[in-house]
Amino acid sequence: MSKVQALRRGLAIAACAIVLGGSADGGQEFTNPLLPSGPDPWILRDGQDYYYLNTLGNRIAIRKTRDLGKLADAPEVTVWRAPKTGPNAQSVWAPELHRIDGKWYIYYTAAAAGHDDDAHRGIFVLENSGPDPLGGEWVDRGQLKTARTGIDGTTFVFGGKRYFVYSPYVRSESDLAIVAMSNPWTLKGPETIIARPDQEWERQGGRQILEGPEYLPGPKGELHLSYSGSACWSDDYAIGLLSAPAGANPLDPKVWTKAPGPALAKSPAHGVFAPGHNGFFTTPSGDHWIVYHANPAADMKCTAKRAPRIRRVTFDTNGKPIFGDPVAKGILR
């Protein structure tokens, strides 16, 4: 082989590595699912560290890693356990870790002791002022005083103001509601219902459900909220999208526009069924990524076998997020 041929071959190999997601440029290779189990997954990046949480039922644990492709190798550190009595004694679901004003906060859903039903569920807050959420002391800030019982609370800042969004039980359905916050554990003012399950795809599995709202900023200042629709035990459980324009008042229900169908739905060709309960995180390069759980086969219902998957989020020319088809492997930069 001549020197020219060798050089061309080397360039071709390097180019192929970049196109196919090789690690020639220092990216993190990953394979979906990241773990064999992990319903209601959540990822937060702080500096070079990624923090991962998911539903465990009776406790909250965090995995810390700098390489999401090796998440399974990261130790699972339990940071809080449900008490034996009280309003947050069981069914601990959907924990989210947030960094707010130099402190760590975990928002989670739980039910009261002796009453594992919709009428006794709520969202609770833990606070940690230490430098690392895996250490320090987690202080119980109590239950958020929502207008209704409900699940899946999250918080975000838009237009310099902090908001809280969750899924309240409204008669026989689950809706999405928003309310302002005066601090990370205190709600301020009236709640506003901004969406209800009024599309056919949001009514699969015998329940009319919107849940798991999550905030995603648009590239032009838009406000997007993803959510999960339908019953989690249905293969047609999927992710929908609400959007509001830049400068809008999120408390005004008229500013919100709902996409006419799922933004991310099942894909039998990719072995993805019932995708839902997602979160968003960024990489050091500034890219937005989605993490969500899904089943690998049909009719697997709503169990711990739901496993976490990730993929990059892009935006179209109008600032609308594009989740695309599920992928089995990729590169995280």
Short mmCIF file of C-alpha atoms in Angstrom, two decimals:
data_model
loop_
_atom_site.label_atom_id
_atom_site.label_comp_id
_atom_site.label_asym_id
_atom_site.label_seq_id
_atom_site.Cartn_x
_atom_site.Cartn_y
_atom_site.Cartn_z
CA MET A 1 0.00 0.00 0.00
CA SER A 2 1.40 3.38 -0.99
CA LYS A 3 1.70 6.29 1.46
CA VAL A 4 -1.11 8.10 -0.38
CA GLN A 5 -3.38 5.07 -0.18
CA ALA A 6 -2.58 4.64 3.52
CA LEU A 7 -3.36 8.29 4.18
CA ARG A 8 -6.68 8.04 2.30
CA ARG A 9 -7.57 4.87 4.20
CA GLY A 10 -6.78 6.54 7.52
CA LEU A 11 -8.93 9.55 6.66
CA ALA A 12 -11.79 7.29 5.59
CA ILE A 13 -11.63 5.37 8.86
CA ALA A 14 -11.64 8.58 10.89
CA ALA A 15 -14.58 9.95 8.93
CA CYS A 16 -16.48 6.69 9.36
CA ALA A 17 -15.90 6.77 13.12
CA ILE A 18 -17.39 10.25 13.32
CA VAL A 19 -20.39 9.45 11.14
CA LEU A 20 -21.15 6.17 12.87
CA GLY A 21 -20.76 7.54 16.36
CA GLY A 22 -17.28 6.30 17.15
CA SER A 23 -15.26 7.80 19.96
CA ALA A 24 -12.54 9.35 17.79
CA ASP A 25 -13.70 12.82 18.90
CA GLY A 26 -14.01 11.92 22.57
CA GLY A 27 -17.79 11.38 22.61
CA GLN A 28 -19.51 8.92 24.93
CA GLU A 29 -20.81 5.80 23.21
CA PHE A 30 -24.11 4.49 24.60
CA THR A 31 -26.48 1.61 23.96
CA ASN A 32 -30.20 1.80 24.77
CA PRO A 33 -31.55 0.91 27.20
CA LEU A 34 -28.98 2.38 29.58
CA LEU A 35 -30.13 0.04 32.38
CA PRO A 36 -32.23 -3.14 32.41
CA SER A 37 -34.77 -1.38 34.67
CA GLY A 38 -35.61 2.25 35.36
CA PRO A 39 -39.18 3.55 35.17
CA ASP A 40 -39.72 7.33 35.30
CA PRO A 41 -36.06 8.18 34.58
CA TRP A 42 -34.49 11.58 35.25
CA ILE A 43 -31.05 12.95 34.31
CA LEU A 44 -29.48 16.22 35.43
CA ARG A 45 -26.02 17.40 34.40
CA ASP A 46 -24.03 19.65 36.73
CA GLY A 47 -20.63 20.53 35.29
CA GLN A 48 -19.09 17.31 34.02
CA ASP A 49 -21.25 15.09 36.22
CA TYR A 50 -24.54 13.42 35.26
CA TYR A 51 -26.99 12.48 38.02
CA TYR A 52 -29.57 9.79 37.32
CA LEU A 53 -32.72 8.85 39.28
CA ASN A 54 -35.75 6.64 38.67
CA THR A 55 -38.76 5.24 40.53
CA LEU A 56 -37.88 2.69 43.23
CA GLY A 57 -41.12 2.65 45.21
CA ASN A 58 -39.95 3.06 48.81
CA ARG A 59 -36.77 5.13 48.53
CA ILE A 60 -34.84 7.59 46.37
CA ALA A 61 -31.39 6.78 45.01
CA ILE A 62 -28.94 8.62 42.77
CA ARG A 63 -26.30 7.38 40.35
CA LYS A 64 -23.46 9.77 39.52
CA THR A 65 -21.33 9.37 36.39
CA ARG A 66 -19.34 11.31 33.82
CA ASP A 67 -20.15 8.77 31.12
CA LEU A 68 -23.82 7.91 30.59
CA GLY A 69 -22.75 5.04 28.38
CA LYS A 70 -21.39 3.43 31.56
CA LEU A 71 -24.36 4.32 33.78
CA ALA A 72 -24.75 0.70 34.86
CA ASP A 73 -21.29 0.85 36.44
CA ALA A 74 -22.19 3.86 38.60
CA PRO A 75 -23.05 2.92 42.22
CA GLU A 76 -26.67 3.47 43.24
CA VAL A 77 -26.59 5.59 46.40
CA THR A 78 -29.78 5.75 48.48
CA VAL A 79 -30.26 9.31 49.77
CA TRP A 80 -33.74 9.03 51.33
CA ARG A 81 -36.15 6.33 52.48
CA ALA A 82 -39.90 6.66 52.90
CA PRO A 83 -41.10 6.84 56.52
CA LYS A 84 -43.33 4.08 57.88
CA THR A 85 -46.16 6.52 58.55
CA GLY A 86 -47.40 9.86 57.23
CA PRO A 87 -48.49 11.35 53.91
CA ASN A 88 -45.38 10.17 52.00
CA ALA A 89 -45.02 6.61 53.31
CA GLN A 90 -45.46 4.60 50.09
CA SER A 91 -45.56 4.55 46.29
CA VAL A 92 -42.58 6.88 45.93
CA TRP A 93 -42.57 7.73 42.23
CA ALA A 94 -40.86 9.93 39.66
CA PRO A 95 -38.06 11.64 41.64
CA GLU A 96 -36.49 14.68 39.98
CA LEU A 97 -33.22 16.34 41.03
CA HIS A 98 -32.90 20.11 40.54
CA ARG A 99 -30.13 22.60 41.29
CA ILE A 100 -31.73 25.87 42.44
CA ASP A 101 -29.87 28.88 43.89
CA GLY A 102 -26.90 26.78 44.97
CA LYS A 103 -28.95 24.06 46.68
CA TRP A 104 -30.20 20.64 45.59
CA TYR A 105 -33.89 19.78 45.54
CA ILE A 106 -35.70 16.52 44.87
CA TYR A 107 -39.37 16.56 43.87
CA TYR A 108 -41.18 13.24 44.15
CA THR A 109 -44.66 11.74 44.27
CA ALA A 110 -45.84 9.64 47.22
CA ALA A 111 -49.03 8.33 48.85
CA ALA A 112 -50.17 8.32 52.47
CA ALA A 113 -49.74 5.32 54.74
CA GLY A 114 -52.78 3.08 54.51
CA HIS A 115 -54.20 4.94 51.49
CA ASP A 116 -52.44 3.97 48.27
CA ASP A 117 -54.98 5.68 46.02
CA ASP A 118 -55.40 8.79 43.89
CA ALA A 119 -57.18 10.68 46.66
CA HIS A 120 -54.10 10.48 48.89
CA ARG A 121 -51.24 11.20 46.46
CA GLY A 122 -49.19 14.37 46.37
CA ILE A 123 -45.84 15.92 45.49
CA PHE A 124 -43.14 16.39 48.14
CA VAL A 125 -39.83 18.27 48.30
CA LEU A 126 -36.43 17.47 49.80
CA GLU A 127 -33.60 20.03 50.14
CA ASN A 128 -29.83 19.60 50.45
CA SER A 129 -27.46 22.55 50.86
CA GLY A 130 -24.31 20.41 50.47
CA PRO A 131 -22.01 20.51 47.44
CA ASP A 132 -22.87 16.97 46.29
CA PRO A 133 -26.39 15.48 46.39
CA LEU A 134 -24.97 12.04 47.20
CA GLY A 135 -23.77 13.41 50.55
CA GLY A 136 -24.86 16.03 53.04
CA GLU A 137 -28.24 16.15 54.76
CA TRP A 138 -31.56 15.95 52.95
CA VAL A 139 -34.15 18.09 54.74
CA ASP A 140 -37.86 17.32 54.31
CA ARG A 141 -39.60 20.48 53.05
CA GLY A 142 -42.97 18.77 53.14
CA GLN A 143 -45.81 18.46 50.68
CA LEU A 144 -46.55 21.12 48.10
CA LYS A 145 -49.97 22.68 48.74
CA THR A 146 -51.48 21.93 45.36
CA ALA A 147 -55.16 22.65 44.77
CA ARG A 148 -55.85 18.99 44.01
CA THR A 149 -54.25 15.65 44.69
CA GLY A 150 -51.93 14.61 41.90
CA ILE A 151 -48.57 13.32 40.72
CA ASP A 152 -45.43 14.10 38.71
CA GLY A 153 -44.38 17.58 39.77
CA THR A 154 -41.62 19.57 38.09
CA THR A 155 -40.32 23.13 38.26
CA PHE A 156 -38.68 25.56 35.86
CA VAL A 157 -37.88 29.24 35.33
CA PHE A 158 -39.38 31.14 32.39
CA GLY A 159 -39.20 34.90 31.92
CA GLY A 160 -37.37 35.27 35.23
CA LYS A 161 -40.18 33.62 37.24
CA ARG A 162 -40.35 30.14 38.74
CA TYR A 163 -43.30 27.85 38.00
CA PHE A 164 -44.52 24.44 39.10
CA VAL A 165 -46.38 22.03 36.80
CA TYR A 166 -47.98 18.73 37.79
CA SER A 167 -50.72 16.25 36.89
CA PRO A 168 -53.81 16.79 39.08
CA TYR A 169 -56.70 14.37 39.33
CA VAL A 170 -59.76 16.17 37.96
CA ARG A 171 -62.83 13.97 38.31
CA SER A 172 -62.15 10.80 36.27
CA GLU A 173 -59.19 12.16 34.31
CA SER A 174 -55.66 13.48 34.86
CA ASP A 175 -54.91 16.97 33.52
CA LEU A 176 -51.92 19.31 33.52
CA ALA A 177 -51.87 22.35 35.82
CA ILE A 178 -49.42 25.21 36.39
CA VAL A 179 -48.90 27.57 39.32
CA ALA A 180 -46.30 30.18 40.30
CA MET A 181 -43.80 29.58 43.12
CA SER A 182 -42.46 31.95 45.77
CA ASN A 183 -39.61 29.55 46.59
CA PRO A 184 -38.73 25.95 45.63
CA TRP A 185 -41.20 24.45 48.13
CA THR A 186 -43.98 27.05 48.24
CA LEU A 187 -46.70 27.68 45.66
CA LYS A 188 -48.02 31.19 45.05
CA GLY A 189 -51.41 32.17 43.65
CA PRO A 190 -54.08 30.17 41.83
CA GLU A 191 -53.54 27.10 39.69
CA THR A 192 -54.42 27.02 36.02
CA ILE A 193 -55.39 23.91 34.04
CA ILE A 194 -53.52 24.19 30.74
CA ALA A 195 -54.33 20.83 29.13
CA ARG A 196 -56.68 17.88 29.45
CA PRO A 197 -56.84 14.52 27.61
CA ASP A 198 -59.02 15.60 24.70
CA GLN A 199 -57.28 13.64 21.92
CA GLU A 200 -57.96 9.99 21.14
CA TRP A 201 -54.32 8.93 21.61
CA GLU A 202 -54.43 10.31 25.18
CA ARG A 203 -57.32 7.96 26.12
CA GLN A 204 -55.80 4.52 25.52
CA GLY A 205 -55.79 1.76 28.12
CA GLY A 206 -59.13 2.63 29.69
CA ARG A 207 -58.06 5.92 31.32
CA GLN A 208 -57.94 9.55 30.20
CA ILE A 209 -54.51 10.66 31.34
CA LEU A 210 -51.97 13.44 30.91
CA GLU A 211 -48.99 13.11 33.26
CA GLY A 212 -45.24 13.60 33.58
CA PRO A 213 -44.95 17.23 32.36
CA GLU A 214 -41.38 18.34 31.61
CA TYR A 215 -39.90 21.68 30.59
CA LEU A 216 -37.84 22.21 27.43
CA PRO A 217 -36.71 25.71 26.36
CA GLY A 218 -36.90 26.53 22.67
CA PRO A 219 -34.01 28.07 20.70
CA LYS A 220 -35.91 31.35 20.21
CA GLY A 221 -37.24 31.71 23.73
CA GLU A 222 -40.26 29.44 23.27
CA LEU A 223 -41.65 27.36 26.10
CA HIS A 224 -42.29 23.67 25.52
CA LEU A 225 -43.80 21.13 27.91
CA SER A 226 -43.68 17.47 27.05
CA TYR A 227 -46.08 15.09 28.79
CA SER A 228 -47.14 11.45 28.74
CA GLY A 229 -50.60 10.50 27.52
CA SER A 230 -52.83 7.45 28.10
CA ALA A 231 -52.51 4.72 30.73
CA CYS A 232 -48.96 3.53 31.33
CA TRP A 233 -50.06 -0.10 30.92
CA SER A 234 -51.06 0.54 27.30
CA ASP A 235 -48.57 0.00 24.47
CA ASP A 236 -49.96 3.26 23.06
CA TYR A 237 -48.71 5.27 26.02
CA ALA A 238 -46.72 8.05 24.34
CA ILE A 239 -45.17 11.50 24.69
CA GLY A 240 -47.06 14.63 23.64
CA LEU A 241 -46.09 18.29 23.41
CA LEU A 242 -47.49 21.65 24.54
CA SER A 243 -45.92 24.88 23.34
CA ALA A 244 -46.16 28.58 24.16
CA PRO A 245 -44.46 31.51 22.36
CA ALA A 246 -41.59 33.57 23.73
CA GLY A 247 -42.75 36.22 26.16
CA ALA A 248 -46.05 34.45 26.90
CA ASN A 249 -47.61 34.21 30.34
CA PRO A 250 -47.55 30.47 31.17
CA LEU A 251 -50.45 30.94 33.61
CA ASP A 252 -52.76 31.90 30.74
CA PRO A 253 -54.24 28.71 29.24
CA LYS A 254 -54.90 30.49 25.92
CA VAL A 255 -51.17 30.78 25.12
CA TRP A 256 -50.69 27.01 24.99
CA THR A 257 -50.91 25.00 21.77
CA LYS A 258 -51.07 21.22 21.84
CA ALA A 259 -49.50 19.16 19.05
CA PRO A 260 -52.17 17.14 17.18
CA GLY A 261 -50.56 13.78 17.93
CA PRO A 262 -47.71 12.14 19.85
CA ALA A 263 -44.24 13.62 19.53
CA LEU A 264 -42.71 10.25 20.42
CA ALA A 265 -44.73 7.04 20.09
CA LYS A 266 -44.13 3.29 20.08
CA SER A 267 -41.89 1.89 17.37
CA PRO A 268 -42.15 -1.91 17.01
CA ALA A 269 -39.40 -1.81 14.37
CA HIS A 270 -37.00 -0.44 16.99
CA GLY A 271 -38.30 -2.58 19.86
CA VAL A 272 -39.81 0.38 21.70
CA PHE A 273 -43.26 0.10 23.26
CA ALA A 274 -45.12 2.49 25.59
CA PRO A 275 -42.47 5.25 25.61
CA GLY A 276 -43.14 7.86 28.24
CA HIS A 277 -42.37 9.75 31.42
CA ASN A 278 -39.42 11.61 30.03
CA GLY A 279 -37.02 14.29 31.20
CA PHE A 280 -34.56 16.59 29.43
CA PHE A 281 -30.89 17.31 30.02
CA THR A 282 -28.06 19.11 28.26
CA THR A 283 -24.54 18.01 27.39
CA PRO A 284 -21.44 20.20 27.87
CA SER A 285 -21.67 21.09 24.16
CA GLY A 286 -25.12 22.61 24.76
CA ASP A 287 -27.16 19.95 22.98
CA HIS A 288 -30.55 18.97 24.40
CA TRP A 289 -31.29 15.30 25.06
CA ILE A 290 -34.38 13.42 26.12
CA VAL A 291 -34.45 10.51 28.57
CA TYR A 292 -37.56 8.33 28.73
CA HIS A 293 -38.60 4.84 29.69
CA ALA A 294 -40.01 2.17 27.37
CA ASN A 295 -40.74 -1.54 27.19
CA PRO A 296 -38.75 -3.75 24.76
CA ALA A 297 -41.81 -5.78 23.69
CA ALA A 298 -45.58 -5.53 23.41
CA ASP A 299 -48.06 -6.05 26.27
CA MET A 300 -45.50 -5.72 29.06
CA LYS A 301 -47.75 -3.33 31.00
CA CYS A 302 -46.58 -0.86 33.64
CA THR A 303 -43.81 -2.60 35.61
CA ALA A 304 -40.22 -2.13 36.71
CA LYS A 305 -39.13 -3.68 33.40
CA ARG A 306 -39.59 -0.29 31.79
CA ALA A 307 -36.03 0.83 31.05
CA PRO A 308 -34.33 4.21 30.40
CA ARG A 309 -33.39 5.33 26.90
CA ILE A 310 -31.89 8.54 25.55
CA ARG A 311 -31.59 10.36 22.25
CA ARG A 312 -30.69 13.84 21.06
CA VAL A 313 -33.40 16.48 20.57
CA THR A 314 -33.19 18.85 17.61
CA PHE A 315 -35.37 21.80 16.62
CA ASP A 316 -36.98 22.78 13.31
CA THR A 317 -36.86 26.29 11.82
CA ASN A 318 -39.91 27.29 13.88
CA GLY A 319 -38.28 26.23 17.15
CA LYS A 320 -40.38 23.08 17.53
CA PRO A 321 -38.51 20.14 19.10
CA ILE A 322 -37.98 17.00 17.04
CA PHE A 323 -37.54 13.77 19.00
CA GLY A 324 -37.23 11.52 15.96
CA ASP A 325 -37.31 7.72 15.88
CA PRO A 326 -35.87 5.75 18.79
CA VAL A 327 -32.29 4.57 18.34
CA ALA A 328 -30.44 1.61 19.84
CA LYS A 329 -26.94 3.11 19.84
CA GLY A 330 -25.38 6.52 19.54
CA ILE A 331 -22.79 9.00 20.70
CA LEU A 332 -23.20 11.62 23.41
CA ARG A 333 -21.17 14.81 23.09
#
